[in-house]
Coordinates of C-alpha atoms in Angstrom, one line a residue:
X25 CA 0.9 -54.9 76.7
X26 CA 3.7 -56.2 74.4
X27 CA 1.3 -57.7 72.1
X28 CA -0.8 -54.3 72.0
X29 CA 2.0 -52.4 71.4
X30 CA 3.6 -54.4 68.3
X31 CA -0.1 -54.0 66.6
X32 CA 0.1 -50.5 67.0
X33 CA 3.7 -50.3 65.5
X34 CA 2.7 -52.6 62.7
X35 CA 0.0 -50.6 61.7
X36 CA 2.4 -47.5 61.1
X37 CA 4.1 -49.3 58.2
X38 CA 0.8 -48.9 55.5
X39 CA -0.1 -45.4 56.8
X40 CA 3.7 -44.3 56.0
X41 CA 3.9 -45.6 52.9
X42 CA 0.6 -44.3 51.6
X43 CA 1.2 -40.7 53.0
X44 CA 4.6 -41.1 51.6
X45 CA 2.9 -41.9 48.2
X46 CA 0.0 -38.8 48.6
X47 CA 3.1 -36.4 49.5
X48 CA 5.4 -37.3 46.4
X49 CA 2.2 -37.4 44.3
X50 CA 0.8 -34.2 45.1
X51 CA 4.0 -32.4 44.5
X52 CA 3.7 -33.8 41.3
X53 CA 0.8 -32.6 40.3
X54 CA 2.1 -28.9 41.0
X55 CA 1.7 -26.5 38.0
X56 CA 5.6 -25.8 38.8
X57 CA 8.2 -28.0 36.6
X58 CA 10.9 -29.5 39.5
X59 CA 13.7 -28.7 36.6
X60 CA 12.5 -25.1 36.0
X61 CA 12.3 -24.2 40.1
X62 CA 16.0 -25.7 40.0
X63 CA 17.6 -23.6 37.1
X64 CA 15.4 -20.6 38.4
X65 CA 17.1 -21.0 42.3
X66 CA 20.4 -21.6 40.7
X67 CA 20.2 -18.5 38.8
X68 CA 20.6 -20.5 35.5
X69 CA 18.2 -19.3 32.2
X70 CA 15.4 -22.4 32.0
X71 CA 16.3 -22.9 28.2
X72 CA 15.3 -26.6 25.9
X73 CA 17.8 -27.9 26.7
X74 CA 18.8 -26.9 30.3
X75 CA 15.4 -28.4 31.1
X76 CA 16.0 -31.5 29.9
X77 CA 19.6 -31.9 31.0
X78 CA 18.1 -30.7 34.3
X79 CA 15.3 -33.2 34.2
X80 CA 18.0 -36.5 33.3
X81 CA 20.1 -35.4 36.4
X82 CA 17.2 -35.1 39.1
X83 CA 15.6 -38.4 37.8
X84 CA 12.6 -36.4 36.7
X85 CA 12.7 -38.3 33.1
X86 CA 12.0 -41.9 34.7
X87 CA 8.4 -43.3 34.8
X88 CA 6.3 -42.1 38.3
X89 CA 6.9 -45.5 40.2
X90 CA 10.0 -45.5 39.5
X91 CA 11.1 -42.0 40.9
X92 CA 8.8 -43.1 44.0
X93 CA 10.7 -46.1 44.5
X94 CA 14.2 -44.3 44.4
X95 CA 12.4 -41.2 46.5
X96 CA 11.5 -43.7 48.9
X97 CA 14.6 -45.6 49.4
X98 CA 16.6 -42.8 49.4
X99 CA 14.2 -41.9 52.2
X100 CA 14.5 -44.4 54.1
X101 CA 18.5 -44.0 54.2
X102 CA 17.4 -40.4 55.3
X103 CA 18.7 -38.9 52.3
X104 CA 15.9 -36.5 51.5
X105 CA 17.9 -35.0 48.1
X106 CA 20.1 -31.7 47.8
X107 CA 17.9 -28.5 48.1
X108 CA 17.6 -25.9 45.2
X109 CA 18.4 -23.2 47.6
X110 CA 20.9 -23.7 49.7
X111 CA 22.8 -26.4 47.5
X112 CA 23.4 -28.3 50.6
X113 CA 22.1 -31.7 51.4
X114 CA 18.4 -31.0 53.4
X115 CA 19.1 -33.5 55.9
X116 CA 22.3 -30.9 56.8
X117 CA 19.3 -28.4 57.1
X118 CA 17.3 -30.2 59.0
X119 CA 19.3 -31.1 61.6
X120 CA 20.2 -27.3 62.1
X121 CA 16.6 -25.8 62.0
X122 CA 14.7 -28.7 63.4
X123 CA 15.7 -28.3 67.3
X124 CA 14.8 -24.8 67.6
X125 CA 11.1 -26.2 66.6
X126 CA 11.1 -28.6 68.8
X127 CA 12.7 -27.3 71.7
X128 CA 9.9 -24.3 71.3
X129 CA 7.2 -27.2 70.8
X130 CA 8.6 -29.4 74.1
X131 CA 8.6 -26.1 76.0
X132 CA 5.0 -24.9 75.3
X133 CA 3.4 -28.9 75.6
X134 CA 5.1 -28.6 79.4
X135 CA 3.4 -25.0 79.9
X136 CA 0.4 -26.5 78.9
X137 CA 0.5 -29.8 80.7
X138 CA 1.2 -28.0 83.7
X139 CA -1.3 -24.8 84.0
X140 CA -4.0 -26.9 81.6
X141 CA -4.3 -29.8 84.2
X142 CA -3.4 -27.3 87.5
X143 CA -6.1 -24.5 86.3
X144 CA -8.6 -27.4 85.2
X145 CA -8.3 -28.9 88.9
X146 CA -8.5 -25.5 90.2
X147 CA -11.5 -24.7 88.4
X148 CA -13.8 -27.5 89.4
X149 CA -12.3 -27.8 93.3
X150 CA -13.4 -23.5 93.2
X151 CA -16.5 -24.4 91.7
X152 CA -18.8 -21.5 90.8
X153 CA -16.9 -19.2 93.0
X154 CA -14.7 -16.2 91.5
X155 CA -11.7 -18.2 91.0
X156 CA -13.7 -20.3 88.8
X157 CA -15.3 -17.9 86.9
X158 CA -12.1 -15.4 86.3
X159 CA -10.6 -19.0 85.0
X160 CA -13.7 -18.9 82.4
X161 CA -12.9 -15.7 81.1
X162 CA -9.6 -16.5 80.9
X163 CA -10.6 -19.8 78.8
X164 CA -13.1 -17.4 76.5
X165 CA -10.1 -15.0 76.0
X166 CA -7.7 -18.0 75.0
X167 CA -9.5 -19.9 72.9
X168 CA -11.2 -15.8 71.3
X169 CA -7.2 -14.0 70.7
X170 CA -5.7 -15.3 67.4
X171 CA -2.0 -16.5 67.9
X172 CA -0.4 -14.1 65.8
X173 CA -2.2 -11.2 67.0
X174 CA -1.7 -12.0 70.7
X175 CA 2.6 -12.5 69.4
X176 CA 2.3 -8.8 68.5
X177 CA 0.6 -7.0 71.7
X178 CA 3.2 -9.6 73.8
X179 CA 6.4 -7.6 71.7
X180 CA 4.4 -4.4 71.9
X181 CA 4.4 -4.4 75.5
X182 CA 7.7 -6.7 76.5
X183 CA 9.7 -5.3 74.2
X184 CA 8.7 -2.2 73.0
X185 CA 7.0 -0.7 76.1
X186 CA 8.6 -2.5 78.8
X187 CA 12.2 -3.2 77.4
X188 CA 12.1 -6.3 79.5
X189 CA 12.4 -9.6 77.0
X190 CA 13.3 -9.3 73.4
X191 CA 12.8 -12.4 71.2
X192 CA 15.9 -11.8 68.6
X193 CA 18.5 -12.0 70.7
X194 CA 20.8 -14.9 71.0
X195 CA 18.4 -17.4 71.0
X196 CA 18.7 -18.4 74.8
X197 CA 15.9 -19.8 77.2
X198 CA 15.0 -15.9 78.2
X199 CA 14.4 -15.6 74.0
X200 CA 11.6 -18.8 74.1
X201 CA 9.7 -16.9 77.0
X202 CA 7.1 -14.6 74.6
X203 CA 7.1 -17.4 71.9
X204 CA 6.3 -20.1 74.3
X205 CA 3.3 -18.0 75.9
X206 CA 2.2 -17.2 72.4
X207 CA 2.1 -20.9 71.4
X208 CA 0.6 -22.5 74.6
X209 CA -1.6 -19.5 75.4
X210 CA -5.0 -21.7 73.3
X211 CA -4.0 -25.0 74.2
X212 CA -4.1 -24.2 77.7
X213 CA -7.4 -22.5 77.7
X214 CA -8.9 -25.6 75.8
X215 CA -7.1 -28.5 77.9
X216 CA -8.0 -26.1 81.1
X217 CA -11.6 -26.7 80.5
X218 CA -11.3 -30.5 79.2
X219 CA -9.9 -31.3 82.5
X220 CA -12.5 -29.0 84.6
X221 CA -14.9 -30.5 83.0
X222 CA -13.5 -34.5 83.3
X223 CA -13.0 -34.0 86.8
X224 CA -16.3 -32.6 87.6
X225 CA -17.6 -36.1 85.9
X226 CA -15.5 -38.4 87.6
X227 CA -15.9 -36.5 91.1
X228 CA -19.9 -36.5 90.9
X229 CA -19.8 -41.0 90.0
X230 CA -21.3 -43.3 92.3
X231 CA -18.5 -45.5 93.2
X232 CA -16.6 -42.4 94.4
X233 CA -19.5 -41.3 96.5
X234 CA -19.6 -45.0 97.8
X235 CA -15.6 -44.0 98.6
X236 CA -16.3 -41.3 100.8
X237 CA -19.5 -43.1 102.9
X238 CA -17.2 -45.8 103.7
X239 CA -14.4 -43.1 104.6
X240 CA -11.8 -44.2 102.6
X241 CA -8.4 -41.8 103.0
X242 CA -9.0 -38.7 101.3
X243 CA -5.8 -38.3 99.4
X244 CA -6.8 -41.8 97.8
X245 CA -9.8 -40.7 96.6
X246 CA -8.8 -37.7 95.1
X247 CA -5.8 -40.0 93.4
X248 CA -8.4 -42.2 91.8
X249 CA -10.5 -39.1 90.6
X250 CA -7.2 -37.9 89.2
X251 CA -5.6 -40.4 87.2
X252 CA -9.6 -41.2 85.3
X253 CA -10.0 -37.8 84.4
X254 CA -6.5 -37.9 82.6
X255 CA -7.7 -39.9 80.1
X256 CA -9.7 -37.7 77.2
X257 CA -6.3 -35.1 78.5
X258 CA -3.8 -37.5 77.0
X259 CA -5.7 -37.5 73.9
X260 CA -6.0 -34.0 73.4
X261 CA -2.3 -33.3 74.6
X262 CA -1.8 -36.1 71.7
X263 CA -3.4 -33.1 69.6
X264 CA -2.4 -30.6 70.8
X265 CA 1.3 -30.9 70.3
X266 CA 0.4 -31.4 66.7
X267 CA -1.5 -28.5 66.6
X268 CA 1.5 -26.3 68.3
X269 CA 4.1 -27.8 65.9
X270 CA 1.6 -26.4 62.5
X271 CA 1.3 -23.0 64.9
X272 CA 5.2 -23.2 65.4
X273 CA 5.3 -21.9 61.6
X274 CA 3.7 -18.9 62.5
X275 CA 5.4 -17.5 66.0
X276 CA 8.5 -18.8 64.5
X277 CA 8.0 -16.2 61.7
X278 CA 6.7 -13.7 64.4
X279 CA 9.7 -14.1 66.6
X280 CA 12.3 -14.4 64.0
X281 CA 13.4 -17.9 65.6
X282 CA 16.0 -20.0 63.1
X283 CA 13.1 -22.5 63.4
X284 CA 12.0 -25.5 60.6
X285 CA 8.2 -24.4 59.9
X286 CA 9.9 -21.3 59.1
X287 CA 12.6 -22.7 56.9
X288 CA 10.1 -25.2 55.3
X289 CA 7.7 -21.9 54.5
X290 CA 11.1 -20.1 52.5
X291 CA 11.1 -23.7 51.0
X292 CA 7.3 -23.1 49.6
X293 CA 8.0 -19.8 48.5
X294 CA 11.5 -20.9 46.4
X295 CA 9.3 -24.2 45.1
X296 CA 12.1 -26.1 46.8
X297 CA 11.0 -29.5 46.2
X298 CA 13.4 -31.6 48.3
X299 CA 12.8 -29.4 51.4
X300 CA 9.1 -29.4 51.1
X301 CA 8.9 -33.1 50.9
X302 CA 11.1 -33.9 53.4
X303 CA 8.9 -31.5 55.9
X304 CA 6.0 -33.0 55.1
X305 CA 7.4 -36.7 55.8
X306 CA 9.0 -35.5 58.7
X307 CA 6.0 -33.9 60.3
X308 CA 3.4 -36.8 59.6
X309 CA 6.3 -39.1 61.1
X310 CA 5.9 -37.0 64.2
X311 CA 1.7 -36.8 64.3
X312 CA 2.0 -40.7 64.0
X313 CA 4.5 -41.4 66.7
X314 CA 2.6 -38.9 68.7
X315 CA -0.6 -41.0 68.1
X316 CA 1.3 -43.8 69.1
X317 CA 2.8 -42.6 72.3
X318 CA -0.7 -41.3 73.4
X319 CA -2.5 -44.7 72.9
X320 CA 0.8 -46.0 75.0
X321 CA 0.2 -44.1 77.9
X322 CA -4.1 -44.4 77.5
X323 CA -3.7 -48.6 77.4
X324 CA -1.4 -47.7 80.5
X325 CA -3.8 -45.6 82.4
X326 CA -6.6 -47.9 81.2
X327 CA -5.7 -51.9 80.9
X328 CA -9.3 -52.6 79.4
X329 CA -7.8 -50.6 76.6
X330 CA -5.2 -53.0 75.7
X331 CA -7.3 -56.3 76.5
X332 CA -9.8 -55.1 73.6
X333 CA -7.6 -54.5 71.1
X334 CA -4.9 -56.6 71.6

């Protein structure tokens, strides 16, 4: 296991460097001069020679490699630059925006751990009766509703109609509750009917008929169907949380939550270059630790896993 898991940590090192390269190159290649977004944030008139004084004090006047090179170990010392906007440094930033994201991110991947795997179970133990079918509808109509559309009939009715939960109060737990069901509302109809599905498999597999004619417990049967039908789950919960951090941009927007997706959007619209790469390193950082926990817990679920690769 030890040895499986220093491959899989090894292997990060080229696939962060080159999507740190692809990230500072791209923004590069932006039709937007780095010097002229600065002078235009700081209210300054983009003249000659303000550009170039501009460009000698970001670094923008050294050769490409060499402004990677300094981008990247000043990365690495997670100094990620001073933003045009705010004129503070955007690790101050980040550290400020960047729990609210994850605290709404962690909160919607435990909605849809539970009801995905506990509606899934549900759905193939009631097989073809009403329970199971109602839960099919239910999957139709999550995976149908966009996000952002579902966010505004949840504030229509919650908050509007009902008066019950408003989502720009003070930011408390009760203030997560209609951004959380927005977020989670597709994942769990997709991981709902994964695991329905995986669990139908492993429950209909001769050695777990062979279980039950030689009256084996139950409980340990059911245990075994279980933990082999978690397997594809892991992997799409690996996905899944990536896909509800890009969606966190949205509902963070909808809900008017302090959050990063929505700070790093401002950052897009003010061609805030520090900000936007830092997101963008910060984010693939996440997907690839993600990917890495997820083929953790899969080599722990399945051993054959890590005795072919390691």
């Amino acid at each position: 296991m030890l040895l499986f898991l220093c491959k899989r940590i090894l292997l990060l090192i080229p696939i962060l460097l080159a999507v740190s390269f692809i990230v500072f190159g791209i923004l590069r290649l932006s039709p937007i001069d780095p010097a002229f977004a600065y002078l235009t944030q700081s209210q300054i008139p983009p003249t000659k020679e303000a550009l170039e004084a501009t460009r000698i004090e970001l670094g923008l006047n050294l050769p490409f490699f060499e402004q990677y090179f300094l981008w990247l170990k000043n990365l690495l010392s997670l100094d990620f630059g001073i933003s045009y906007v705010t004129k503070r440094p955007v690790l101050e930033d980040i550290l400020y925006y960047l729990p609210t994201t994850l605290n709404l991110a962690l909160l919607s991947m435990l909605v849809v751990i539970f009801f995905g795997v506990f509606l899934g179970i549900l759905g193939a133990v009631k097989k073809g009766s009403w329970v199971d079918k109602s839960l099919n509808a239910f999957a139709f109509f999550g995976v149908s509703i966009p996000s952002f559309w579902f966010g505004f009939l949840l504030i229509y009715l919650f908050t509007l109609k009902l008066g019950i939960l408003s989502p720009y109060e003070d930011f408390s737990l009760k203030s997560y509750i209609l951004p959380v069901i927005t977020l989670s509302l597709m994942s769990i109809a997709i991981n709902m009917k994964l695991v329905r599905v995986s669990y139908l498999e492993h429950q209909s597999q001769r050695s777990v008929l062979y279980a039950y004619a030689r009256n084996l417990p139950k409980q340990t049967i059911q245990k075994h169907i279980l933990k082999n039908s978690l397997l594809p789950i892991v992997t799409s919960l690996g996905m899944h949380f990536g896909e509800i951090l890009g969606g966190a941009v949205v509902v963070e927007i909808l809900f008017g939550l302090p959050g990063f997706g929505r700070y790093a959007v401002n950052a897009i619209y003010s061609h805030d270059y520090p900000v936007i790469q830092a997101f963008m390193m910060i984010m693939v950082v996440i997907f690839v630790s993600l990917n890495l926990l997820v083929d953790i817990l899969l080599a722990y679920l399945n051993p054959k896993i890590r005795y072919e690769n390691a």
